Amino acid sequence: MSTSARAPGISRGTLILWTRTAVVAGLVLLLELLCRTQVIKPLTMIPPSAMAQEMVRLIAAGEISDDIVQTVSEVGAAFAVSVLAGFALGALAQALPRVRRAIDPLLASWYAVPFFVFYPLLVALFGLNALPLIAIGVVFATPAMMLSTIAGLDRVPGVLRKVARVHRMSPLREVMLVTLPSAAPHLFTGLKLSFAYAFIGVIAGEFILSGGGLGYGIAYAYESFENRKMYALMLLVLLVAIGVNGALHVWETRLARRRART
Amino acid sequence: MSANGQAHTDFHATLRAVTRTYPGARPVHALGSIDLDIARGEFFSVVGPSGCGKSTLLDVLAGLSAPTTGRVSFEGKQVAGRVPEGVGVVFQEDASFPWLTVYDNVAFGLRRAGMDAAETARRVDYAVGFMGLRDFTHAYPAQLSGGMRQRVCIARTLVLQPRLILLDEPFGALDQQTRLLMGDELLRLWRETGASVLLITHALDEAAMLSDRVGVMSARPGVFIDLVTTGWARERDSRIVSDPGFGAITARLWSSLRTESMKAIGREA
Amino acid sequence: MGDAPRPAPRTHVKKLGDSLLILALILAIWQGLYAYAGDVAISSPLNTFTFATGLLTHAPFWDHAAATLLAFAYALAISAAAGIALGLLLGLRRFAGDVAEPLLVSLYTIPKVTLYPVMLLVFGLGMSAKVAFGVIHGMIPVILFTLTAVKNIPPVLLRTARALQLRPLETATTVLAPAVMPEIITGLRVGFALTLLGVLIGEMFASQRGLGFLIINGINSHDVRMTTAVAVIVVVFAVFVNGAMLALDRRVHHARA
Ligand SMILES: Nc1ncnc2c1ncn2[C@@H]1O[C@H](COP(=O)(O)OP(=O)(O)OP(=O)(O)O)[C@@H](O)[C@H]1O
Ligand SMILES: [Mg+2]
């Protein structure tokens, strides 16, 4: 069996990418057809093409620029803080077994807590501005990064640490040249999860409790019966999620391909 | 490159009354007591049953773990806390960096030492060829077999030209033919650089063929139960196996080891 | 290397101590929030506790709890069964799995609350919307964990099965199932938490019954005590069940390590 990654013609990766695109296109087309033939009533859902059209119009007209800026900056801030804090706290917990044992039950049950039930309380507590939204994103995303960091550092093979010592590295060098690269796949998973949780936390927060941002835009459009705008905004959120995840996925497979035996 | 005559009076590394016990709920006395002198430029091999403490011995000698009792010195200075400069180690486990290509793995130590790119390239190319990895220079370890990865680790250590080379079953994953050829290359390198070598192996013929002296260890806790001097000339290679003395040495190693190996297995069964 | 030392009874005591410490910390933060925001925003731990015990002995509360549990049971059954089936299918069909996985991850990333208007339009107000909400939250992680478990079965195990000339069914029961079981249990644990979350969200927005409804209703009628107490009851329930499932999870994983 050939293990060559550079097979002639279309590689498996390309084939997968095309198939994936085709599947998505097919589903969109089906939905379009169902809507156009009134199997799905226009009051329930508008055709995807109309959603896209409206989305482009909204963006071009600058109607939702403020919302986009708000959401992007909130998600970005929450993501950055969670990745940095999660990495630092994770590394700390990994280095101090006592601390780790103490916070272990907390980390293990973190994602079992349905945080959304606290959203109404958060409005009452902090009011309607960006800070609580970022805080929600951080609270939601940081433990994922911590867990991934701990897992990654745990799995650095002991023999690689020995190699670092044979090369007489300083602790900082050891971290930069051995520990981090070795833990990289897990750290990457942490990055991906942190993005997902920051994104969910912020947009859901906007939806429920804020006065701005894409999440709020959807809720507002719904309440004022602006079906077209609502679906256009949903499509935008969906596209952003798919876009960022797709990019991270491509980057990750590229990194992983070297390291994994296929 | 030291081209001086190998006067075997000058000890390169010494272990005095060294023991090592792994702490824990049930402490494991893994090694010793060991007294050992490795002469400058000597090729010393260790054989012993599985789990007897060979890798532990290597860790202690390299300064990777402290002896529970006793002292270790290298080039006259006590080894404490860190690996002394001039010591190179090839571990029993696969220690190649999965995120670096073969080339970058081998160049790792040279770059750390601040060697210029041209000289690094020259040495790495030589080592990679020497280890039979030329076609895989830019492959990642995941694309190599276990034996090839081990050769990457050997190359990564040897390019640094350590004065004391510690090798823990470096040829364990290789076939018999490759292993003989690798042995020859190791001997050539040893002769050319004047380094001292401590080789841990489970192949008695390999120990008999390569070494100036072979230490036979008992079952855990490992102590030396026999030290066999081979008396080979410094100029030697794998053709030595047809020497009449070779059979005698292998036979002696086996007779010393047989009971110990049975003990080790009996204990595990 | 060697056998891991069994945890001494002392570590259990320590663990309990740690948990109590964390509990105390949470209560302290809560009390702090209360001190900061006052009765209009949140009720104090003590108040909540007395109110919650009152609720728990009050029949109407149990009607709502039963509604939530029923929707949750349906949603979980669907998430688990469909999730495992799809995960196995996508894991065994390598190509299909590679095509689907990033799409599933993207779906996982969508803030699904924002889809509630669609859900409402499709399913109307009531039970089916709640169940649907639970399923869209809970099913994807079950699929993903199962898929990964199947994909990561060491090829040597499958080759061994072939070398032993096991029939497909035997391979499935003696090699595949035991190999993927621990990961599936992890997937179910995550799926459990998210399904519950989904059902509660569904109730907050698309229902007139259930604990989620009590929470949102508490807010709308300025009954802060109600909101706080129900939220806390729900969280305690979720954490408790998660703890039990985690113990099972760790047992099956440890048996392997
Ligand atoms: N980190 C450790 N903690 C506790 N015990 C250990 C540890 N490392 C090794 N041991 C124990 O010490 C003994 C010697 O181990 P060591 O690795 O030195 O054996 P070895 O001679 O190298 O075996 P092999 O030939 O199989 O590689 C073994 O019984 C092992 O169980
Ligand atoms: Mg060993």
GROMACS .gro file of C-alpha atoms in nm, chain A residues 86-245:
model
  160
   86GLY     CA    1  -0.644   2.945   3.011
   87PHE     CA    2  -0.291   2.865   2.905
   88ALA     CA    3  -0.136   3.034   3.206
   89LEU     CA    4  -0.377   2.879   3.455
   90GLY     CA    5  -0.349   2.539   3.288
   91ALA     CA    6   0.030   2.548   3.299
   92LEU     CA    7   0.017   2.655   3.661
   93ALA     CA    8  -0.224   2.376   3.757
   94GLN     CA    9  -0.013   2.124   3.569
   95ALA     CA   10   0.299   2.234   3.754
   96LEU     CA   11   0.135   2.233   4.098
   97PRO     CA   12  -0.033   1.897   4.164
   98ARG     CA   13  -0.194   2.028   4.480
   99VAL     CA   14  -0.372   2.310   4.297
  100ARG     CA   15  -0.464   2.075   4.018
  101ARG     CA   16  -0.628   1.827   4.250
  102ALA     CA   17  -0.824   2.105   4.413
  103ILE     CA   18  -0.965   2.252   4.093
  104ASP     CA   19  -1.016   1.920   3.919
  105PRO     CA   20  -1.380   1.875   4.026
  106LEU     CA   21  -1.452   2.232   3.921
  107LEU     CA   22  -1.307   2.183   3.573
  108ALA     CA   23  -1.476   1.848   3.535
  109SER     CA   24  -1.823   1.985   3.600
  110TRP     CA   25  -1.777   2.326   3.439
  111TYR     CA   26  -1.941   2.241   3.110
  112ALA     CA   27  -2.221   2.054   3.281
  113VAL     CA   28  -2.344   2.382   3.424
  114PRO     CA   29  -2.612   2.532   3.198
  115PHE     CA   30  -2.472   2.883   3.221
  116PHE     CA   31  -2.753   3.027   3.015
  117VAL     CA   32  -2.986   2.997   3.308
  118PHE     CA   33  -2.777   3.269   3.469
  119TYR     CA   34  -2.810   3.512   3.181
  120PRO     CA   35  -3.119   3.683   3.316
  121LEU     CA   36  -2.940   3.729   3.646
  122LEU     CA   37  -2.640   3.876   3.468
  123VAL     CA   38  -2.851   4.145   3.304
  124ALA     CA   39  -2.987   4.237   3.641
  125LEU     CA   40  -2.637   4.237   3.786
  126PHE     CA   41  -2.433   4.416   3.522
  127GLY     CA   42  -2.679   4.581   3.289
  128LEU     CA   43  -2.661   4.593   2.914
  129ASN     CA   44  -2.308   4.663   2.796
  130ALA     CA   45  -2.011   4.491   2.640
  131LEU     CA   46  -1.824   4.399   2.954
  132PRO     CA   47  -2.059   4.130   3.087
  133LEU     CA   48  -2.072   3.978   2.738
  134ILE     CA   49  -1.696   3.951   2.722
  135ALA     CA   50  -1.699   3.817   3.077
  136ILE     CA   51  -1.947   3.548   2.976
  137GLY     CA   52  -1.729   3.452   2.679
  138VAL     CA   53  -1.424   3.430   2.903
  139VAL     CA   54  -1.600   3.230   3.172
  140PHE     CA   55  -1.723   2.997   2.904
  141ALA     CA   56  -1.403   2.956   2.706
  142THR     CA   57  -1.119   2.966   2.958
  143PRO     CA   58  -1.169   2.620   3.114
  144ALA     CA   59  -1.154   2.459   2.768
  145MET     CA   60  -0.812   2.611   2.712
  146MET     CA   61  -0.704   2.509   3.063
  147LEU     CA   62  -0.811   2.151   3.010
  148SER     CA   63  -0.633   2.131   2.676
  149THR     CA   64  -0.319   2.287   2.817
  150ILE     CA   65  -0.311   2.042   3.105
  151ALA     CA   66  -0.372   1.749   2.871
  152GLY     CA   67  -0.101   1.867   2.634
  153LEU     CA   68   0.159   1.922   2.904
  154ASP     CA   69   0.075   1.588   3.065
  155ARG     CA   70   0.146   1.412   2.739
  156VAL     CA   71   0.490   1.556   2.674
  157PRO     CA   72   0.693   1.233   2.671
  158GLY     CA   73   0.933   1.215   2.964
  159VAL     CA   74   1.215   1.117   2.734
  160LEU     CA   75   1.188   1.449   2.548
  161ARG     CA   76   1.235   1.634   2.875
  162LYS     CA   77   1.544   1.421   2.928
  163VAL     CA   78   1.671   1.520   2.584
  164ALA     CA   79   1.628   1.883   2.683
  165ARG     CA   80   1.840   1.822   2.990
  166VAL     CA   81   2.107   1.640   2.792
  167HIS     CA   82   2.122   1.951   2.574
  168ARG     CA   83   2.163   2.151   2.894
  169MET     CA   84   1.874   2.383   2.816
  170SER     CA   85   1.755   2.653   3.048
  171PRO     CA   86   1.395   2.607   3.166
  172LEU     CA   87   1.277   2.882   2.930
  173ARG     CA   88   1.453   2.722   2.635
  174GLU     CA   89   1.306   2.385   2.730
  175VAL     CA   90   0.956   2.532   2.724
  176MET     CA   91   1.009   2.707   2.390
  177LEU     CA   92   1.195   2.432   2.207
  178VAL     CA   93   1.053   2.113   2.354
  179THR     CA   94   0.748   2.151   2.575
  180LEU     CA   95   0.536   2.381   2.359
  181PRO     CA   96   0.602   2.210   2.025
  182SER     CA   97   0.535   1.874   2.184
  183ALA     CA   98   0.207   1.991   2.336
  184ALA     CA   99   0.109   2.184   2.023
  185PRO     CA  100  -0.167   1.952   1.896
  186HIS     CA  101  -0.350   1.973   2.227
  187LEU     CA  102  -0.298   2.347   2.251
  188PHE     CA  103  -0.448   2.377   1.907
  189THR     CA  104  -0.755   2.187   2.016
  190GLY     CA  105  -0.778   2.429   2.306
  191LEU     CA  106  -0.763   2.719   2.064
  192LYS     CA  107  -1.045   2.577   1.855
  193LEU     CA  108  -1.266   2.505   2.155
  194SER     CA  109  -1.197   2.845   2.307
  195PHE     CA  110  -1.306   3.013   1.988
  196ALA     CA  111  -1.624   2.807   1.975
  197TYR     CA  112  -1.713   2.882   2.335
  198ALA     CA  113  -1.625   3.251   2.315
  199PHE     CA  114  -1.838   3.278   2.001
  200ILE     CA  115  -2.133   3.094   2.152
  201GLY     CA  116  -2.108   3.277   2.483
  202VAL     CA  117  -2.094   3.623   2.333
  203ILE     CA  118  -2.357   3.584   2.063
  204ALA     CA  119  -2.599   3.398   2.286
  205GLY     CA  120  -2.541   3.669   2.543
  206GLU     CA  121  -2.621   3.940   2.291
  207PHE     CA  122  -2.928   3.749   2.186
  208ILE     CA  123  -3.064   3.725   2.537
  209LEU     CA  124  -2.946   4.030   2.719
  210SER     CA  125  -2.777   4.297   2.518
  211GLY     CA  126  -2.878   4.597   2.314
  212GLY     CA  127  -2.639   4.550   2.024
  213GLY     CA  128  -2.437   4.304   1.818
  214LEU     CA  129  -2.541   4.035   1.573
  215GLY     CA  130  -2.710   3.821   1.838
  216TYR     CA  131  -2.923   4.114   1.943
  217GLY     CA  132  -2.994   4.191   1.579
  218ILE     CA  133  -3.145   3.848   1.531
  219ALA     CA  134  -3.362   3.875   1.840
  220TYR     CA  135  -3.476   4.224   1.744
  221ALA     CA  136  -3.555   4.126   1.387
  222TYR     CA  137  -3.755   3.832   1.515
  223GLU     CA  138  -3.957   4.039   1.755
  224SER     CA  139  -4.033   4.302   1.493
  225PHE     CA  140  -4.132   4.035   1.236
  226GLU     CA  141  -3.847   4.121   1.000
  227ASN     CA  142  -3.808   3.769   0.871
  228ARG     CA  143  -3.569   3.860   0.591
  229LYS     CA  144  -3.329   4.044   0.814
  230MET     CA  145  -3.343   3.773   1.077
  231TYR     CA  146  -3.249   3.501   0.831
  232ALA     CA  147  -2.982   3.717   0.673
  233LEU     CA  148  -2.819   3.770   1.013
  234MET     CA  149  -2.846   3.400   1.098
  235LEU     CA  150  -2.674   3.319   0.772
  236LEU     CA  151  -2.399   3.564   0.853
  237VAL     CA  152  -2.340   3.407   1.196
  238LEU     CA  153  -2.339   3.063   1.036
  239LEU     CA  154  -2.091   3.170   0.770
  240VAL     CA  155  -1.858   3.323   1.026
  241ALA     CA  156  -1.865   3.005   1.233
  242ILE     CA  157  -1.798   2.790   0.928
  243GLY     CA  158  -1.532   3.025   0.796
  244VAL     CA  159  -1.328   3.047   1.115
  245ASN     CA  160  -1.363   2.675   1.187
   0.00000   0.00000   0.00000
